[in-house]
Amino acid sequence: MVWSFVYLAVRSLFALVLLFGRSDRSKELEILVLRHELMLLRRRSGRPRIERADRALLATLSRALPRRRWATFSVRPETVLRWHRQLVSRRWTYPRVKPGRPPLERPRPELILRFARENPHWGYQRIAGELEQLGLAVAPTTVRKVLSSAGIPPAPDRARASWRSSLR
């Protein structure tokens, strides 16, 4: 019993000597961390609920504290590092954009198909030119893709009369 008291007294004395050797900035940061954790524990109902803002603050303050002082946190150092990685990843992630060109707006493919059906002699260039006169800019290659996806053949094949229509 006496030895444990002596041990605690000597340990506290060494901690006090080490505390005098630390910089004021380090002490103030540690006090901030401890105050914040105390605030977390005060709103505790069972296990303390650490919210996103709390995680961000603790992860940010951990970057300023030396790693050996992370023992003052109420969570493991791996947890603080995980929070910091999540903060950094949220900062550097961008919204996912599909590669390639955006699809055509709704009335354009319908107009292209209508022009092709009503004017079988018009080619891709002509349909693109007519759309441009209407104020709708569409490239001839896009017109070709829309027509081929709808199963409509190129202009010379559309303009030819089939044997059935010729025999009539």
GROMACS .gro file of C-alpha atoms in nm:
model
  168
    1MET     CA    1   0.000   0.000   0.000
    2VAL     CA    2   0.276   0.243   0.091
    3TRP     CA    3   0.472   0.148  -0.218
    4SER     CA    4   0.177   0.217  -0.444
    5PHE     CA    5   0.140   0.561  -0.283
    6VAL     CA    6   0.512   0.630  -0.334
    7TYR     CA    7   0.485   0.507  -0.693
    8LEU     CA    8   0.190   0.741  -0.762
    9ALA     CA    9   0.369   1.034  -0.600
   10VAL     CA   10   0.688   0.978  -0.804
   11ARG     CA   11   0.485   0.930  -1.123
   12SER     CA   12   0.291   1.254  -1.062
   13LEU     CA   13   0.617   1.435  -0.992
   14PHE     CA   14   0.765   1.318  -1.324
   15ALA     CA   15   0.444   1.418  -1.505
   16LEU     CA   16   0.468   1.763  -1.346
   17VAL     CA   17   0.832   1.802  -1.457
   18LEU     CA   18   0.739   1.696  -1.812
   19LEU     CA   19   0.447   1.940  -1.808
   20PHE     CA   20   0.680   2.232  -1.731
   21GLY     CA   21   0.898   2.129  -2.026
   22ARG     CA   22   0.615   2.146  -2.281
   23SER     CA   23   0.531   2.454  -2.483
   24ASP     CA   24   0.232   2.672  -2.400
   25ARG     CA   25   0.076   2.606  -2.740
   26SER     CA   26   0.080   2.232  -2.685
   27LYS     CA   27  -0.077   2.273  -2.340
   28GLU     CA   28  -0.351   2.500  -2.475
   29LEU     CA   29  -0.436   2.259  -2.756
   30GLU     CA   30  -0.459   1.973  -2.512
   31ILE     CA   31  -0.688   2.180  -2.288
   32LEU     CA   32  -0.911   2.250  -2.592
   33VAL     CA   33  -0.931   1.879  -2.669
   34LEU     CA   34  -1.008   1.791  -2.309
   35ARG     CA   35  -1.275   2.061  -2.280
   36HIS     CA   36  -1.442   1.940  -2.595
   37GLU     CA   37  -1.440   1.581  -2.475
   38LEU     CA   38  -1.583   1.693  -2.143
   39MET     CA   39  -1.865   1.864  -2.330
   40LEU     CA   40  -1.928   1.536  -2.516
   41LEU     CA   41  -1.940   1.340  -2.195
   42ARG     CA   42  -2.181   1.586  -2.034
   43ARG     CA   43  -2.441   1.531  -2.306
   44ARG     CA   44  -2.395   1.162  -2.261
   45SER     CA   45  -2.680   0.919  -2.227
   46GLY     CA   46  -2.507   0.584  -2.205
   47ARG     CA   47  -2.225   0.591  -2.457
   48PRO     CA   48  -2.131   0.943  -2.575
   49ARG     CA   49  -2.260   1.019  -2.923
   50ILE     CA   50  -1.986   1.180  -3.127
   51GLU     CA   51  -2.134   1.379  -3.413
   52ARG     CA   52  -1.976   1.482  -3.742
   53ALA     CA   53  -1.877   1.827  -3.612
   54ASP     CA   54  -1.716   1.670  -3.305
   55ARG     CA   55  -1.521   1.430  -3.522
   56ALA     CA   56  -1.404   1.713  -3.744
   57LEU     CA   57  -1.288   1.922  -3.449
   58LEU     CA   58  -1.105   1.636  -3.281
   59ALA     CA   59  -0.943   1.527  -3.608
   60THR     CA   60  -0.832   1.883  -3.680
   61LEU     CA   61  -0.692   1.937  -3.331
   62SER     CA   62  -0.515   1.602  -3.347
   63ARG     CA   63  -0.307   1.729  -3.639
   64ALA     CA   64  -0.172   2.007  -3.417
   65LEU     CA   65  -0.096   1.785  -3.117
   66PRO     CA   66   0.209   1.557  -3.113
   67ARG     CA   67   0.110   1.194  -3.159
   68ARG     CA   68   0.233   1.089  -2.815
   69ARG     CA   69  -0.027   1.326  -2.662
   70TRP     CA   70  -0.313   1.150  -2.842
   71ALA     CA   71  -0.357   0.935  -2.532
   72THR     CA   72  -0.567   1.222  -2.393
   73PHE     CA   73  -0.842   1.148  -2.648
   74SER     CA   74  -1.133   0.934  -2.534
   75VAL     CA   75  -1.108   0.733  -2.857
   76ARG     CA   76  -0.828   0.523  -3.000
   77PRO     CA   77  -0.565   0.690  -3.224
   78GLU     CA   78  -0.677   0.471  -3.518
   79THR     CA   79  -1.023   0.621  -3.487
   80VAL     CA   80  -0.886   0.975  -3.496
   81LEU     CA   81  -0.678   0.886  -3.803
   82ARG     CA   82  -0.987   0.737  -3.972
   83TRP     CA   83  -1.183   1.056  -3.902
   84HIS     CA   84  -0.901   1.262  -4.049
   85ARG     CA   85  -0.895   1.044  -4.364
   86GLN     CA   86  -1.271   1.089  -4.400
   87LEU     CA   87  -1.236   1.466  -4.365
   88VAL     CA   88  -0.968   1.477  -4.634
   89SER     CA   89  -1.160   1.245  -4.866
   90ARG     CA   90  -1.475   1.459  -4.835
   91ARG     CA   91  -1.269   1.765  -4.919
   92TRP     CA   92  -1.124   1.611  -5.235
   93THR     CA   93  -1.413   1.413  -5.377
   94TYR     CA   94  -1.601   1.565  -5.663
   95PRO     CA   95  -1.945   1.480  -5.797
   96ARG     CA   96  -1.938   1.184  -6.031
   97VAL     CA   97  -1.988   1.283  -6.395
   98LYS     CA   98  -2.061   1.024  -6.659
   99PRO     CA   99  -1.795   1.020  -6.932
  100GLY     CA  100  -1.882   1.126  -7.283
  101ARG     CA  101  -2.121   1.374  -7.431
  102PRO     CA  102  -2.452   1.449  -7.265
  103PRO     CA  103  -2.759   1.299  -7.437
  104LEU     CA  104  -2.971   1.506  -7.672
  105GLU     CA  105  -3.260   1.699  -7.524
  106ARG     CA  106  -3.600   1.539  -7.576
  107PRO     CA  107  -3.749   1.716  -7.883
  108ARG     CA  108  -3.437   1.680  -8.099
  109PRO     CA  109  -3.435   1.302  -8.161
  110GLU     CA  110  -3.808   1.314  -8.234
  111LEU     CA  111  -3.755   1.595  -8.488
  112ILE     CA  112  -3.467   1.407  -8.652
  113LEU     CA  113  -3.681   1.095  -8.694
  114ARG     CA  114  -3.975   1.297  -8.824
  115PHE     CA  115  -3.757   1.478  -9.083
  116ALA     CA  116  -3.610   1.146  -9.197
  117ARG     CA  117  -3.951   0.978  -9.236
  118GLU     CA  118  -4.121   1.272  -9.412
  119ASN     CA  119  -3.825   1.351  -9.640
  120PRO     CA  120  -3.663   1.023  -9.751
  121HIS     CA  121  -3.418   1.201  -9.985
  122TRP     CA  122  -3.260   1.411  -9.708
  123GLY     CA  123  -2.925   1.292  -9.581
  124TYR     CA  124  -2.756   1.352  -9.247
  125GLN     CA  125  -2.608   1.683  -9.355
  126ARG     CA  126  -2.941   1.816  -9.480
  127ILE     CA  127  -3.129   1.717  -9.164
  128ALA     CA  128  -2.857   1.880  -8.949
  129GLY     CA  129  -2.879   2.196  -9.165
  130GLU     CA  130  -3.258   2.212  -9.134
  131LEU     CA  131  -3.234   2.173  -8.756
  132GLU     CA  132  -2.976   2.451  -8.748
  133GLN     CA  133  -3.215   2.680  -8.933
  134LEU     CA  134  -3.467   2.608  -8.660
  135GLY     CA  135  -3.206   2.714  -8.402
  136LEU     CA  136  -3.124   2.361  -8.283
  137ALA     CA  137  -2.755   2.279  -8.322
  138VAL     CA  138  -2.699   1.908  -8.390
  139ALA     CA  139  -2.394   1.758  -8.562
  140PRO     CA  140  -2.447   1.538  -8.871
  141THR     CA  141  -2.277   1.247  -8.691
  142THR     CA  142  -2.531   1.275  -8.412
  143VAL     CA  143  -2.812   1.270  -8.670
  144ARG     CA  144  -2.659   0.953  -8.818
  145LYS     CA  145  -2.639   0.789  -8.473
  146VAL     CA  146  -3.002   0.874  -8.393
  147LEU     CA  147  -3.122   0.737  -8.725
  148SER     CA  148  -2.917   0.418  -8.703
  149SER     CA  149  -3.032   0.352  -8.344
  150ALA     CA  150  -3.395   0.389  -8.465
  151GLY     CA  151  -3.326   0.144  -8.750
  152ILE     CA  152  -3.369   0.400  -9.029
  153PRO     CA  153  -3.124   0.345  -9.318
  154PRO     CA  154  -2.920   0.623  -9.488
  155ALA     CA  155  -3.088   0.858  -9.741
  156PRO     CA  156  -3.019   0.665 -10.064
  157ASP     CA  157  -3.162   0.345  -9.913
  158ARG     CA  158  -3.463   0.530  -9.773
  159ALA     CA  159  -3.537   0.698 -10.107
  160ARG     CA  160  -3.536   0.376 -10.311
  161ALA     CA  161  -3.867   0.224 -10.382
  162SER     CA  162  -3.907  -0.135 -10.273
  163TRP     CA  163  -4.007  -0.404 -10.523
  164ARG     CA  164  -4.348  -0.424 -10.364
  165SER     CA  165  -4.415  -0.051 -10.411
  166SER     CA  166  -4.271  -0.061 -10.766
  167LEU     CA  167  -4.496  -0.345 -10.870
  168ARG     CA  168  -4.801  -0.162 -10.739
   0.00000   0.00000   0.00000
